[in-house]
CSV table of C-alpha atoms in Angstrom, one decimal:
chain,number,residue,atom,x,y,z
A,1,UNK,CA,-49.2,-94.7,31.7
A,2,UNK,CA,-49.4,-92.6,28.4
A,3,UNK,CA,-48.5,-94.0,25.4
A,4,UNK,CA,-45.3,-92.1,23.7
A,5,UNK,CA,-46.0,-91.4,19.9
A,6,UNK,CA,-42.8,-92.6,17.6
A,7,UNK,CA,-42.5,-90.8,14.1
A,8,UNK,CA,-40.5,-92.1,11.7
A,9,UNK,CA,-39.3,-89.6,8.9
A,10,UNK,CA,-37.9,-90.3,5.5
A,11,UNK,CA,-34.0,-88.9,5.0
A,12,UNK,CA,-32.8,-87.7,1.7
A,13,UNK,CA,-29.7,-88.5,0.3
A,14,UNK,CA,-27.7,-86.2,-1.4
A,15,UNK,CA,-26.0,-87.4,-4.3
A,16,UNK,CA,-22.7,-86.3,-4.8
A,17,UNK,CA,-21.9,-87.5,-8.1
A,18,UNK,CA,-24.1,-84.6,-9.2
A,19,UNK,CA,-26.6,-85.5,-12.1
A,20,UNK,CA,-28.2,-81.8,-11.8
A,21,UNK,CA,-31.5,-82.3,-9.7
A,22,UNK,CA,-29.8,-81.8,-6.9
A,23,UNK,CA,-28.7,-79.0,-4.7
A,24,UNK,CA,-25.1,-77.9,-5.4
A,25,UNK,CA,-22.2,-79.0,-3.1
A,26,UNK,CA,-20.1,-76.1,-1.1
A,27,UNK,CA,-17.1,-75.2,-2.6
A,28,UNK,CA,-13.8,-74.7,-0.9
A,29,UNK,CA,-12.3,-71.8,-1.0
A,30,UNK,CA,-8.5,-71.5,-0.5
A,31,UNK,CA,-7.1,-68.1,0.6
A,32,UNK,CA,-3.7,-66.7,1.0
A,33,UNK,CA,-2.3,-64.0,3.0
A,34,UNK,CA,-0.3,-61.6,1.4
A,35,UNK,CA,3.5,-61.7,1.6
A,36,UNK,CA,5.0,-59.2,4.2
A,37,UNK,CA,7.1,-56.5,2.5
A,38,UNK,CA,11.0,-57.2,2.1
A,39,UNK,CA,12.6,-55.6,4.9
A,40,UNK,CA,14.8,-52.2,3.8
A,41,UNK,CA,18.1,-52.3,4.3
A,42,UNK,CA,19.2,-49.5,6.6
A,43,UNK,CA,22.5,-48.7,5.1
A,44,UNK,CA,20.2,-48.4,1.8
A,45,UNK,CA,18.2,-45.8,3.5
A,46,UNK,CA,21.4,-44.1,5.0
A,47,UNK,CA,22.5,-43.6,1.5
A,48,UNK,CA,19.5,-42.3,0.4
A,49,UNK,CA,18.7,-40.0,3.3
A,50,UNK,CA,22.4,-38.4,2.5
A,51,UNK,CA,21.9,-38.3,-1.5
A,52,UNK,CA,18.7,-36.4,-1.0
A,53,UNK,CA,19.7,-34.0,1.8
A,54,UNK,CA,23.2,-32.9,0.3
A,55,UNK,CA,21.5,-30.8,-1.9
A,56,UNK,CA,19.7,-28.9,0.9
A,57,UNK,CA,23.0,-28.4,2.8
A,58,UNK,CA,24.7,-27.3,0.1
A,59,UNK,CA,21.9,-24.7,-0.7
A,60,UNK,CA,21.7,-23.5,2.8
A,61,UNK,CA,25.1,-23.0,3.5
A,62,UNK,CA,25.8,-21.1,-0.1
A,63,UNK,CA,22.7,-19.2,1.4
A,64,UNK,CA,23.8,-18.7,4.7
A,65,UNK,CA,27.0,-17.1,3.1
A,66,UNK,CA,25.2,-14.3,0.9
A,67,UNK,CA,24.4,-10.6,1.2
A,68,UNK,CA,21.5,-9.1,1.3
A,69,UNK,CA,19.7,-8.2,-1.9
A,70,UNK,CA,18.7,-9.4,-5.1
A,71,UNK,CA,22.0,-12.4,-4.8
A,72,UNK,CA,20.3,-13.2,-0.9
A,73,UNK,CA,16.3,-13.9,-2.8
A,74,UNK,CA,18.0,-15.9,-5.3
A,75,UNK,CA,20.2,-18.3,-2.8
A,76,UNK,CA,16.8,-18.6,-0.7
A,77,UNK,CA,14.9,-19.7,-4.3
A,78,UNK,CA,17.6,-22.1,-4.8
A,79,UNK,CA,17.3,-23.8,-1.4
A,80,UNK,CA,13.5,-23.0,-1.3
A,81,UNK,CA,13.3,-25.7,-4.8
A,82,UNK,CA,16.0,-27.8,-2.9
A,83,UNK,CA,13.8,-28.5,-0.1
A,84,UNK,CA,10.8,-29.3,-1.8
A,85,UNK,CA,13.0,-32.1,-4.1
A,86,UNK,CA,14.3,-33.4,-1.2
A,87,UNK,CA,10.6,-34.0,0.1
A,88,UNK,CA,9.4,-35.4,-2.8
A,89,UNK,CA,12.7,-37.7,-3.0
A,90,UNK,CA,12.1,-39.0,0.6
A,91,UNK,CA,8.6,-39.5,0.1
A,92,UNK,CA,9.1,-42.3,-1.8
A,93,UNK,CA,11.5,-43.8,-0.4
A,94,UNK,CA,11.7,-47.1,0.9
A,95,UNK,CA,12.1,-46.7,4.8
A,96,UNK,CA,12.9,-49.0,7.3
A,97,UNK,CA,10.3,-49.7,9.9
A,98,UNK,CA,12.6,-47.7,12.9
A,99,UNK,CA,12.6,-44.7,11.2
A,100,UNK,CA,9.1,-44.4,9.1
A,101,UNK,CA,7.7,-42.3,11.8
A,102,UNK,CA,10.8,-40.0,12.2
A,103,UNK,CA,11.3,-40.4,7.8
A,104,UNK,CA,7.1,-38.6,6.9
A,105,UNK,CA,8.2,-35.9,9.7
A,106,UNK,CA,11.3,-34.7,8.1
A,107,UNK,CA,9.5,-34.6,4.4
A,108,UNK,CA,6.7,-32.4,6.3
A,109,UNK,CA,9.5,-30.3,7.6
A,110,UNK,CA,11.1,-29.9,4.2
A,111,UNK,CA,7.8,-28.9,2.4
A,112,UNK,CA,7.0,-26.3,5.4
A,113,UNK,CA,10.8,-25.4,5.0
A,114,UNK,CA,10.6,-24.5,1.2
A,115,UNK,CA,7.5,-22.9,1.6
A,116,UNK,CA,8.9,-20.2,4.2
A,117,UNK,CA,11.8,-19.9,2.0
A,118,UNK,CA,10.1,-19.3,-0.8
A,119,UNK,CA,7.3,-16.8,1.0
A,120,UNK,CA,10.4,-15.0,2.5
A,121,UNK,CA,12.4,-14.3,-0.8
A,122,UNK,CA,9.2,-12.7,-2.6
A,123,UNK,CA,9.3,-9.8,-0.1
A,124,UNK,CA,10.6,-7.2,-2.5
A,125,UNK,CA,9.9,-3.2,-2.7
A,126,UNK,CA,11.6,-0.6,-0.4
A,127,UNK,CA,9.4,-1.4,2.5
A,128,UNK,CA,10.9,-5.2,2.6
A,129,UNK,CA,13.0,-6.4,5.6
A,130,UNK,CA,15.5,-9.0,5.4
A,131,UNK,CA,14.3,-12.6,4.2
A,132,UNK,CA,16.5,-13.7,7.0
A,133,UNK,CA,14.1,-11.6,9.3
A,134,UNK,CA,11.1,-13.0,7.4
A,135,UNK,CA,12.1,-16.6,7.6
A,136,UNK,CA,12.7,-16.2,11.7
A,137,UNK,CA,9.2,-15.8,12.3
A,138,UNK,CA,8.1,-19.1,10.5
A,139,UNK,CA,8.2,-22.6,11.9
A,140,UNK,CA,10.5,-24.0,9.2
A,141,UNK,CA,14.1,-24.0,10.7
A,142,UNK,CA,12.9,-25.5,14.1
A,143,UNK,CA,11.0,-27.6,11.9
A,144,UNK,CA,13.5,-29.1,10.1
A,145,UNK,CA,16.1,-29.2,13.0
A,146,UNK,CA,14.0,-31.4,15.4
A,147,UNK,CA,13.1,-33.8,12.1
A,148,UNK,CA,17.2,-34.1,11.6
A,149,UNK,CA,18.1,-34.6,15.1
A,150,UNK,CA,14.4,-37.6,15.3
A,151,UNK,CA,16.6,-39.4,12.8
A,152,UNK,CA,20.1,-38.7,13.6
A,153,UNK,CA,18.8,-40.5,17.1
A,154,UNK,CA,18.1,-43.7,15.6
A,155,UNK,CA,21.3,-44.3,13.9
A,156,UNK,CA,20.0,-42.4,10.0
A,157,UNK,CA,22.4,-39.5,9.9
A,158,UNK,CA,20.6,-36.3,8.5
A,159,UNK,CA,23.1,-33.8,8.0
A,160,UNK,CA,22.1,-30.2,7.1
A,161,UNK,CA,22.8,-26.8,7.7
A,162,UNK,CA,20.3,-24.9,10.3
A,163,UNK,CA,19.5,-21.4,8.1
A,164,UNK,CA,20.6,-18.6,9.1
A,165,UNK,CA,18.0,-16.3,10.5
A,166,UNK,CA,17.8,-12.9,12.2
A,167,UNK,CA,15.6,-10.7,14.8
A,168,UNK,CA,14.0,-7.9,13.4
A,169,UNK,CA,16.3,-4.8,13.9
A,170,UNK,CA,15.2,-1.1,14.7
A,171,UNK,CA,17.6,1.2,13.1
A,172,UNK,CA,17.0,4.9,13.9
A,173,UNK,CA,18.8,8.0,12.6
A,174,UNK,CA,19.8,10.7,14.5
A,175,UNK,CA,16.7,13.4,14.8
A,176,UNK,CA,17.6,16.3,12.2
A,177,UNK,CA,19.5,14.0,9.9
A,178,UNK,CA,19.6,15.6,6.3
A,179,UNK,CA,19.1,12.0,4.6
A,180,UNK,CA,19.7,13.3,1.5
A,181,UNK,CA,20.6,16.8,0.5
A,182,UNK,CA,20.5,18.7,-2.8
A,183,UNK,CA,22.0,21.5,-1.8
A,184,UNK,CA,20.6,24.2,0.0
A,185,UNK,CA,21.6,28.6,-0.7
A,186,UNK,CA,18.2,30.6,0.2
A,187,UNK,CA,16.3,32.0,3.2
A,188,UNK,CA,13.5,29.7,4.0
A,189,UNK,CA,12.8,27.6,6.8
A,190,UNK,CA,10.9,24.6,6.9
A,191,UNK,CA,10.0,23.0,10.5
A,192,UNK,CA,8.5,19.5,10.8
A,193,UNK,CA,6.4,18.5,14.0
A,194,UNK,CA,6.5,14.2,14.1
A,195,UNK,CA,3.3,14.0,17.0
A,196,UNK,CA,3.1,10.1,15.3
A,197,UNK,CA,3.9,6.6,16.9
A,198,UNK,CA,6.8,6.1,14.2
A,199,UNK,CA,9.6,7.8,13.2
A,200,UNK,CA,9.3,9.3,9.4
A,201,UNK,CA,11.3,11.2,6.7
A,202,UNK,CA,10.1,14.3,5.1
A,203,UNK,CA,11.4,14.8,1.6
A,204,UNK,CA,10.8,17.8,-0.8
A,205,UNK,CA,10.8,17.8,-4.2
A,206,UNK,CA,10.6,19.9,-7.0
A,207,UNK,CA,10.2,19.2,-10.8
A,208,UNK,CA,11.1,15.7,-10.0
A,209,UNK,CA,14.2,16.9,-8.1
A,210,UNK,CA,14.6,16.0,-4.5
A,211,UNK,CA,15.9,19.0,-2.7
A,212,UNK,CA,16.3,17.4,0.5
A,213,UNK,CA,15.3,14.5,2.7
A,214,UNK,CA,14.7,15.2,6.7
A,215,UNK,CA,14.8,12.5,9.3
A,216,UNK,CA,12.6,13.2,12.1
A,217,UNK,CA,12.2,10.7,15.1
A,218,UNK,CA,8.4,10.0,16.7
A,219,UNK,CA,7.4,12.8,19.3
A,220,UNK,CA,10.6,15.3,18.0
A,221,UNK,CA,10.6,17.8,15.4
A,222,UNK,CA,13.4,19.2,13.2
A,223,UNK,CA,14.1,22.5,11.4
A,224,UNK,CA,15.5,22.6,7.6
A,225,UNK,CA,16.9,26.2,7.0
A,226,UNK,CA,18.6,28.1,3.8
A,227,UNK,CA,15.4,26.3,1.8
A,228,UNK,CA,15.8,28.1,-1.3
A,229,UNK,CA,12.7,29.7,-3.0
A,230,UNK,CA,10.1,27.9,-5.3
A,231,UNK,CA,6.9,25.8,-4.8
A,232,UNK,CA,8.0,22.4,-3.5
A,233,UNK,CA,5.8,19.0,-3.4
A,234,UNK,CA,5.8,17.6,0.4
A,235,UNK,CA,6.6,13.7,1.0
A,236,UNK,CA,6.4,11.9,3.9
A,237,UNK,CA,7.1,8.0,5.1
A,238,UNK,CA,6.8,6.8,8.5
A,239,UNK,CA,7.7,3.1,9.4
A,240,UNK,CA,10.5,0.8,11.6
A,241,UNK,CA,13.6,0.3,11.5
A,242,UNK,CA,15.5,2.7,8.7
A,243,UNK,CA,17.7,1.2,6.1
A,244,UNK,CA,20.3,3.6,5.3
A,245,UNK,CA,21.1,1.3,1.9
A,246,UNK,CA,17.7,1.6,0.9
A,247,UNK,CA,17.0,5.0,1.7
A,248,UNK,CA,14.0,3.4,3.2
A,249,UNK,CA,11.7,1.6,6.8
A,250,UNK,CA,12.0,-1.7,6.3
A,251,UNK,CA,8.4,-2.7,8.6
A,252,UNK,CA,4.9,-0.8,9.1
A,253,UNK,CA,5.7,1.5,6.0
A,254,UNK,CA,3.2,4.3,5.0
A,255,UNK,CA,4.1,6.7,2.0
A,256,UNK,CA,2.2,10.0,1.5
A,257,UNK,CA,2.0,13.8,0.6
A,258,UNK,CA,0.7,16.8,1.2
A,259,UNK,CA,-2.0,17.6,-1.3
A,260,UNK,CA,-1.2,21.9,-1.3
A,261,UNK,CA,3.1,22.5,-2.1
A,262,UNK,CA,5.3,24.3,-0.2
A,263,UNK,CA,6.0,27.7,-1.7
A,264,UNK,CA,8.7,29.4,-0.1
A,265,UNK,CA,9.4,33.3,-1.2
A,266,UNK,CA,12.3,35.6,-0.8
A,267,UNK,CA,11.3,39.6,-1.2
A,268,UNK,CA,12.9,42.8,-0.4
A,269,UNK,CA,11.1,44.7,1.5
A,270,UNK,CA,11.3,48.3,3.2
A,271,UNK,CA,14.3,47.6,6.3
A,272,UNK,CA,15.3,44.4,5.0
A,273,UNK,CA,14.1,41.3,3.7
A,274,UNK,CA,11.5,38.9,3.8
A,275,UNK,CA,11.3,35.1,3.6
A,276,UNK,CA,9.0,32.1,4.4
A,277,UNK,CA,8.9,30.4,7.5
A,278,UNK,CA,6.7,27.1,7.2
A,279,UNK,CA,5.9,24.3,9.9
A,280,UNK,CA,4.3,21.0,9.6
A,281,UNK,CA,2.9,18.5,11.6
A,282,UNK,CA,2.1,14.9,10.8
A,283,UNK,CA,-0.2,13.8,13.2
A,284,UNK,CA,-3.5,14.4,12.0
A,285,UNK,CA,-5.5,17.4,14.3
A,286,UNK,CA,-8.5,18.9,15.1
A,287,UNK,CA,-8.7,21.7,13.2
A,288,UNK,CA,-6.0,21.2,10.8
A,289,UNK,CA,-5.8,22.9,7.4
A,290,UNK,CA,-3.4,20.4,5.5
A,291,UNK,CA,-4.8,17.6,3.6
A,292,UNK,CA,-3.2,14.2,2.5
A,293,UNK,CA,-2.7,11.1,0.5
A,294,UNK,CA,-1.1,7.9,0.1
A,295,UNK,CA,0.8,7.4,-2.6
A,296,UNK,CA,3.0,4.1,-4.3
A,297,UNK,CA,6.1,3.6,-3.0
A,298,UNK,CA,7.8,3.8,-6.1
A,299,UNK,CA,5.9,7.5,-6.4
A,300,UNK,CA,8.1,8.5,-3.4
A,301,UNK,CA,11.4,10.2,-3.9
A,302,UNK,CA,14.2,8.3,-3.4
């Protein structure tokens, strides 16, 4: 039988009272978990989901009631800054657990909202459409009505006004239509060919003085007569939808001239008399002999 081999091994004692030779006893460590939030009152949060909207209904709905024009670009500032408060009011806002979720959608649909209003009101010049036109194509007002009714859902009122928006309009003028006219005593005749995609105006001037202003539709073409005599300066402006306030398209704008005037003559002549006869055409041919250029919008005759 083998013999089994015993070993007998020393044990060190660790002294606890600690006279520095030994090694150094764990420490406990005592940790505490943070305290959960107070809970928010909900009738708290009701109060200040209505003191931070009111503005923004009050805006829209002084909006909503305004004409167009410079008054209209002001009301949509005014509820453009409104907006933007009332995100920045919310944002902070203690919010009760229900309705944290639905509370950071409505501030994103109040910043997007006051961005689109603001975007919309900066459309100025002649070739501007309504903002309310402007502010129908963006995301905003849907925006902000699904974030209301989220909220309104789970018992947090959030009462505001929808804007009011519009569809894009296409106002036309009869073909012919003397827009403007500064009246009219000679012989001449002036006929305009529109062969474009858009309806335009034709106006001519001379020494800064607008003699007359032509509507002519797309694929039509009008005649001007009793054009009295003297070397005239050709405008065009093609475009959608004519505003008759403005004197002016309100989408896809394009302002130009013809580089060589119009000079229309009246002479006697042996039997009877002679005048000019001109006709233009605004589609760009093969062949053509009339040359143009753009020009500003506030270079065109009003």
């Amino acid at each position: 039988m083998g013999a089994v081999l015993a070993l007998a091994l020393p044990l060190a004692a660790c002294d606890s009272g600690g006279d520095g030779d030994g090694p150094d006893s764990p420490a406990a460590v005592t940790t505490s978990a943070p305290a959960p939030p107070p809970k928010v009152d909900p009738a708290v949060y009701r109060r200040t989901l209505e003191s931070a909207l009111k503005p923004v209904d009050k805006a829209l709905r002084a909006m909503n009631r305004t004409d167009d024009g410079g008054a209209l670009n002001k009301a949509f500032g005014t509820a453009s800054d409104a907006a933007g408060a009332a995100a920045d009011a919310l944002t902070a806002a203690p919010t009760p657990d229900d309705a944290a979720t639905a509370n950071v959608s409505l501030t994103i649909a109040l910043r997007a909202l006051s961005e689109n209003l603001k975007e919309a009101s900066t459309a100025h010049g002649r070739c501007a459409t309504s903002p309310r036109v402007e502010l129908a194509s963006t995301d905003g007002p849907a925006g902000l009505r699904d974030a209301s009714a989220a909220l309104t859902g789970l018992g947090y009122p959030a009462r505001v006004a929808a804007p009011r928006t519009e569809k894009p309009k296409k106002r036309r003028l009869d073909n012919g239509t003397l827009v403007k006219d500064g009246g009219r005593g000679g012989l001449g005749r002036l006929t305009i060919d529109n062969g474009t995609a858009s309806d335009a105006v034709v106006s001519l001037t001379r020494q800064k003085r607008t003699a007359f202003t032509v509507y002519i539709r797309k694929g039509r073409s009008a005649t001007v007569r009793a054009v009295d005599d003297g070397s005239y300066t050709v405008y065009f402006s093609s475009g959608t939808d004519w505003n008759s306030a403005r004197k002016s398209f309100t989408r896809d704008c394009a302002f130009q001239k013809f580089d060589d005037k119009a000079a229309f003559r009246t002479v006697a002549v042996t039997g009877g008399t002679q005048y000019t006869v001109l006709k233009y055409s605004l589609a760009k041919s093969v062949g053509g002999n009339a040359t143009t250029s753009d020009v500003d919008e506030d270079e065109f005759p009003s």
